[in-house]
PDB file of C-alpha atoms in Angstrom:
ATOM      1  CA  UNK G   1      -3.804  56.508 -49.640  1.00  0.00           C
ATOM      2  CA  UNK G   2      -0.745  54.956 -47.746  1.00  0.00           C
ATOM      3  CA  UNK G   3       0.136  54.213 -44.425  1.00  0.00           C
ATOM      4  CA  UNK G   4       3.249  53.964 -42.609  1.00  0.00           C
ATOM      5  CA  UNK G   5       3.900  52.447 -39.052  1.00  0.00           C
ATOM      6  CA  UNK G   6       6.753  53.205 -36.842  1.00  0.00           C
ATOM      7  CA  UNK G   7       7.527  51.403 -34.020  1.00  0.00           C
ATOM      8  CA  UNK G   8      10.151  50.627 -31.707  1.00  0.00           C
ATOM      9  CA  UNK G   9      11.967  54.263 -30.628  1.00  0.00           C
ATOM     10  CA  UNK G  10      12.707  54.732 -27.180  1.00  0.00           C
ATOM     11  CA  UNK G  11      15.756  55.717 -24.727  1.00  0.00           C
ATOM     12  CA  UNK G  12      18.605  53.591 -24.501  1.00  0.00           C
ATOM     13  CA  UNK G  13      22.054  53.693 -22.899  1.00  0.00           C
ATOM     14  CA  UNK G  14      25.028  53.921 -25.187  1.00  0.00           C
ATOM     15  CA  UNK G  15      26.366  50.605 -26.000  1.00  0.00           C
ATOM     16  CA  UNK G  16      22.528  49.387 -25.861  1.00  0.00           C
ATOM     17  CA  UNK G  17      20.569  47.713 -28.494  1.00  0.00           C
ATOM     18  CA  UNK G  18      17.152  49.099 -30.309  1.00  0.00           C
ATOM     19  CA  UNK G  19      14.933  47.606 -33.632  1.00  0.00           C
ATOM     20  CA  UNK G  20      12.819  49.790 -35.536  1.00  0.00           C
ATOM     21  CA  UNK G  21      10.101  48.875 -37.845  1.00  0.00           C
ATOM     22  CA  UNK G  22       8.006  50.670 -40.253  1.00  0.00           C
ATOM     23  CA  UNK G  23       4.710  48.373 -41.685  1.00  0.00           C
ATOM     24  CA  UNK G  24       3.691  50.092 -44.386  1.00  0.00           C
ATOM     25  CA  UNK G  25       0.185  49.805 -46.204  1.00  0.00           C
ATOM     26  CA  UNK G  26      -2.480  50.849 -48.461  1.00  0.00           C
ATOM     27  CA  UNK G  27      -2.454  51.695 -52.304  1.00  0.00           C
ATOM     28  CA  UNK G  28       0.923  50.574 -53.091  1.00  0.00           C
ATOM     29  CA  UNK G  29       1.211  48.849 -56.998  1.00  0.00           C
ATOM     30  CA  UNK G  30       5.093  48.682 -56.407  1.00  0.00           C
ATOM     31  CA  UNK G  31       8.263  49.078 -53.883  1.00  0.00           C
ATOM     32  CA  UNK G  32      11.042  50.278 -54.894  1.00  0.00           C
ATOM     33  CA  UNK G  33      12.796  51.012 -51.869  1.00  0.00           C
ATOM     34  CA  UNK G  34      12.265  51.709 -48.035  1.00  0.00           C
ATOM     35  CA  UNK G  35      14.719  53.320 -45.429  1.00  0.00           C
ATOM     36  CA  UNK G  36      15.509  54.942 -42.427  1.00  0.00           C
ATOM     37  CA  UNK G  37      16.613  59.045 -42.721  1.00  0.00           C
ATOM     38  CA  UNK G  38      17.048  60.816 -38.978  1.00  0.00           C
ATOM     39  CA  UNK G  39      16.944  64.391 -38.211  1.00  0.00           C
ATOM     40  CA  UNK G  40      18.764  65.329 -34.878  1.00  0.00           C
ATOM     41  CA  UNK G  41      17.984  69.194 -33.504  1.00  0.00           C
ATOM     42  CA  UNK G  42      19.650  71.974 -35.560  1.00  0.00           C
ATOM     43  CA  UNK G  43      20.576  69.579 -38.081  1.00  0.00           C
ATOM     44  CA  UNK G  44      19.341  68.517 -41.369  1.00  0.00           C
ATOM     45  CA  UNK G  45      18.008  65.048 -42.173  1.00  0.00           C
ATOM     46  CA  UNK G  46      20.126  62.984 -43.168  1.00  0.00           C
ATOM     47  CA  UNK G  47      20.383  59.430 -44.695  1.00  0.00           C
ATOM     48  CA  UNK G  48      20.507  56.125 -42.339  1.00  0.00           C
ATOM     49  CA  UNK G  49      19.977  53.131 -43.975  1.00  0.00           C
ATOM     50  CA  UNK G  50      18.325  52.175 -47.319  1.00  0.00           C
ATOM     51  CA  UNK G  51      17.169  48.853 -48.926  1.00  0.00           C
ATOM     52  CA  UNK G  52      15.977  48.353 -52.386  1.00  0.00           C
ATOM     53  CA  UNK G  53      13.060  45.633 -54.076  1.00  0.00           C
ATOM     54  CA  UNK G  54      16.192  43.653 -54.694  1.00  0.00           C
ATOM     55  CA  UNK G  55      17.802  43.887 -51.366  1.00  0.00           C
ATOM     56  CA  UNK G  56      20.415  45.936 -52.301  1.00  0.00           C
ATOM     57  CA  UNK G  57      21.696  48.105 -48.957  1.00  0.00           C
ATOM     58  CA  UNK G  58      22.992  51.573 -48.329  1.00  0.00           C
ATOM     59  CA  UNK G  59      24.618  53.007 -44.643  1.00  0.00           C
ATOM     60  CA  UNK G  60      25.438  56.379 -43.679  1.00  0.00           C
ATOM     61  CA  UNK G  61      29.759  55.682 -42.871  1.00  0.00           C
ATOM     62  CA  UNK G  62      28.502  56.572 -39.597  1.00  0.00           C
ATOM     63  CA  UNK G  63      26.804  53.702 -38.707  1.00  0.00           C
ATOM     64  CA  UNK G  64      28.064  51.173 -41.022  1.00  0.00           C
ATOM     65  CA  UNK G  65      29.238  47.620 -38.977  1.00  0.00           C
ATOM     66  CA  UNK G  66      26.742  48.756 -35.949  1.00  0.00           C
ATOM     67  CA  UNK G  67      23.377  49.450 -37.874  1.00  0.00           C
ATOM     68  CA  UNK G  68      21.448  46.455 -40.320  1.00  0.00           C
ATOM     69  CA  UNK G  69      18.491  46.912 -42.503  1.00  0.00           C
ATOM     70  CA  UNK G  70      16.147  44.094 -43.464  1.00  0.00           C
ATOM     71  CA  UNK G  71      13.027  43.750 -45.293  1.00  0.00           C
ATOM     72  CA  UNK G  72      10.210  41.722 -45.321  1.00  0.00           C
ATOM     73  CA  UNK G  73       8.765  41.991 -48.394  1.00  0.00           C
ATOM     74  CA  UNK G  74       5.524  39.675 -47.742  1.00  0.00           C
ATOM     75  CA  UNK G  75       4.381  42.305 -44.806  1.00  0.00           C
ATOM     76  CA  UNK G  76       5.797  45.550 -46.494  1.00  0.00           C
ATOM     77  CA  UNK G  77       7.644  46.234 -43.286  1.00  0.00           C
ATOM     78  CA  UNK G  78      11.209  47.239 -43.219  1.00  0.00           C
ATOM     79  CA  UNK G  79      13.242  47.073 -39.627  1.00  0.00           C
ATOM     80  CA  UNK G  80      16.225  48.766 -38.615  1.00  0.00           C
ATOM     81  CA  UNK G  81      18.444  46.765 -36.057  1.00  0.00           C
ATOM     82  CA  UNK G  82      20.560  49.344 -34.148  1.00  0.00           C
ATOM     83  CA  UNK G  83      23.699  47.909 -32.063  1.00  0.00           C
ATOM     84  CA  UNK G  84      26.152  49.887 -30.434  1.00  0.00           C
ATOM     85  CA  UNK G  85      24.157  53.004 -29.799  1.00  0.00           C
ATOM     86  CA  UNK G  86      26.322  56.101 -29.683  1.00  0.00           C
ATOM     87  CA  UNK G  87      24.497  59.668 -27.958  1.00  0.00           C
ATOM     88  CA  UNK G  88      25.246  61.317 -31.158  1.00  0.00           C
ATOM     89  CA  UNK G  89      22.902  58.577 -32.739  1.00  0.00           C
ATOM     90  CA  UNK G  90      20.377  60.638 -30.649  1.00  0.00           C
ATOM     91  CA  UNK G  91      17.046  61.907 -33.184  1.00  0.00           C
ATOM     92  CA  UNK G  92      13.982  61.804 -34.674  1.00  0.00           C
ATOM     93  CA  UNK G  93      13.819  58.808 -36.933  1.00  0.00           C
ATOM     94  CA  UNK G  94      11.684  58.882 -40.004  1.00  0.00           C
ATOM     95  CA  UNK G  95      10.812  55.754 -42.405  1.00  0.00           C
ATOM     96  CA  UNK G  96      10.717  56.283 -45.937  1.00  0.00           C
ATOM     97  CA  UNK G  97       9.018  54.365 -48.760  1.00  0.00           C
ATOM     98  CA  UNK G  98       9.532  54.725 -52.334  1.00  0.00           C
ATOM     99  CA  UNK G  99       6.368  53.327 -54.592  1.00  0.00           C
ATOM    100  CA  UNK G 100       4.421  53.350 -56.907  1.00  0.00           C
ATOM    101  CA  UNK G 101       0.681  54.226 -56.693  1.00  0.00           C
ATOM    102  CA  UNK G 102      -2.343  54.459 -58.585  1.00  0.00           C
ATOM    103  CA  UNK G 103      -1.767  55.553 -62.468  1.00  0.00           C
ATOM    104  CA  UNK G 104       1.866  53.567 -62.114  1.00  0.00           C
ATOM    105  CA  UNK G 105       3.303  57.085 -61.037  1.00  0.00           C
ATOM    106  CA  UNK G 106       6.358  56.919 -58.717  1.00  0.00           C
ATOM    107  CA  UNK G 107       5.537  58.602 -54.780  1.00  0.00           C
ATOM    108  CA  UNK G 108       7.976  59.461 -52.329  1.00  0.00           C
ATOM    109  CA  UNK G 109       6.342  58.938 -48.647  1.00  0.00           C
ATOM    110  CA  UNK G 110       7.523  59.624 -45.075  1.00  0.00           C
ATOM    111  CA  UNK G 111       6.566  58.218 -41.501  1.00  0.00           C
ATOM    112  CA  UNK G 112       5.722  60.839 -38.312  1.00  0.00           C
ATOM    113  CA  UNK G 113       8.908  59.773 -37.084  1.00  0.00           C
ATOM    114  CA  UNK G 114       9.914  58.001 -33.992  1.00  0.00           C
ATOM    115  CA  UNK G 115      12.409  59.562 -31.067  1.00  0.00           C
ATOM    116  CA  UNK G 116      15.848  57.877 -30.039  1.00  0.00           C
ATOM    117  CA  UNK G 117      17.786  58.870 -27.521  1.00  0.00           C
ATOM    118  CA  UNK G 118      20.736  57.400 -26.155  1.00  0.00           C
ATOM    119  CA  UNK G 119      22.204  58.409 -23.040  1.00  0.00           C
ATOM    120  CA  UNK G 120      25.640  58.806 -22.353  1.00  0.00           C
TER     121      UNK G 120
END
């Protein structure tokens, strides 16, 4: 079984600053990636940031140059700095890890998701 723990949502004014982090834990043989999708109301969730075992990095064009992704690969945790909050950066944020498990086979896993909201 695997765990995932989000931390660090909240309400910010635009312009403001706010770090996510997602620990994750449990029967994990491998990462291959974690990341950071959001899902704002009425819409469909979408890609934020990804990074891969290697540290390679993918941004949605919407938040590249304010949004950075970082790893820590000793503590399975993967943070999410967020600079330069815009309202329509306003959703439910959900972490996502990509493993493997038990029997080598490849899992796709998501967090309960943690609310940001930035006022305008």
């Amino acid at each position: 079984q695997v765990q995932l723990v989000e931390s660090g949502g909240g309400l910010v004014q635009a312009g403001g600053s706010l770090r996510l982090s997602c620990a994750a834990s449990g029967r994990i043989f491998k990462i291959n990636a974690m990341g950071w999708y959001r899902q704002a109301p009425g819409k469909q969730r979408e890609l934020v940031a990804t990074i891969a075992n290697g540290g390679d990095t993918k941004f949605a064009d919407s938040v590249k140059g304010r949004f950075t992704i970082s790893r820590d690969n000793a503590k399975n945790t993967v943070y999410l700095q967020m600079n330069s909050l815009k309202p329509e950066d306003t959703a439910v944020y959900y972490c996502n890890l990509d493993y493997y498990g038990s029997g080598f086979k490849r899992y796709d896993y998501w967090g309960q998701g943690t609310q940001v909201t930035v006022s305008s």
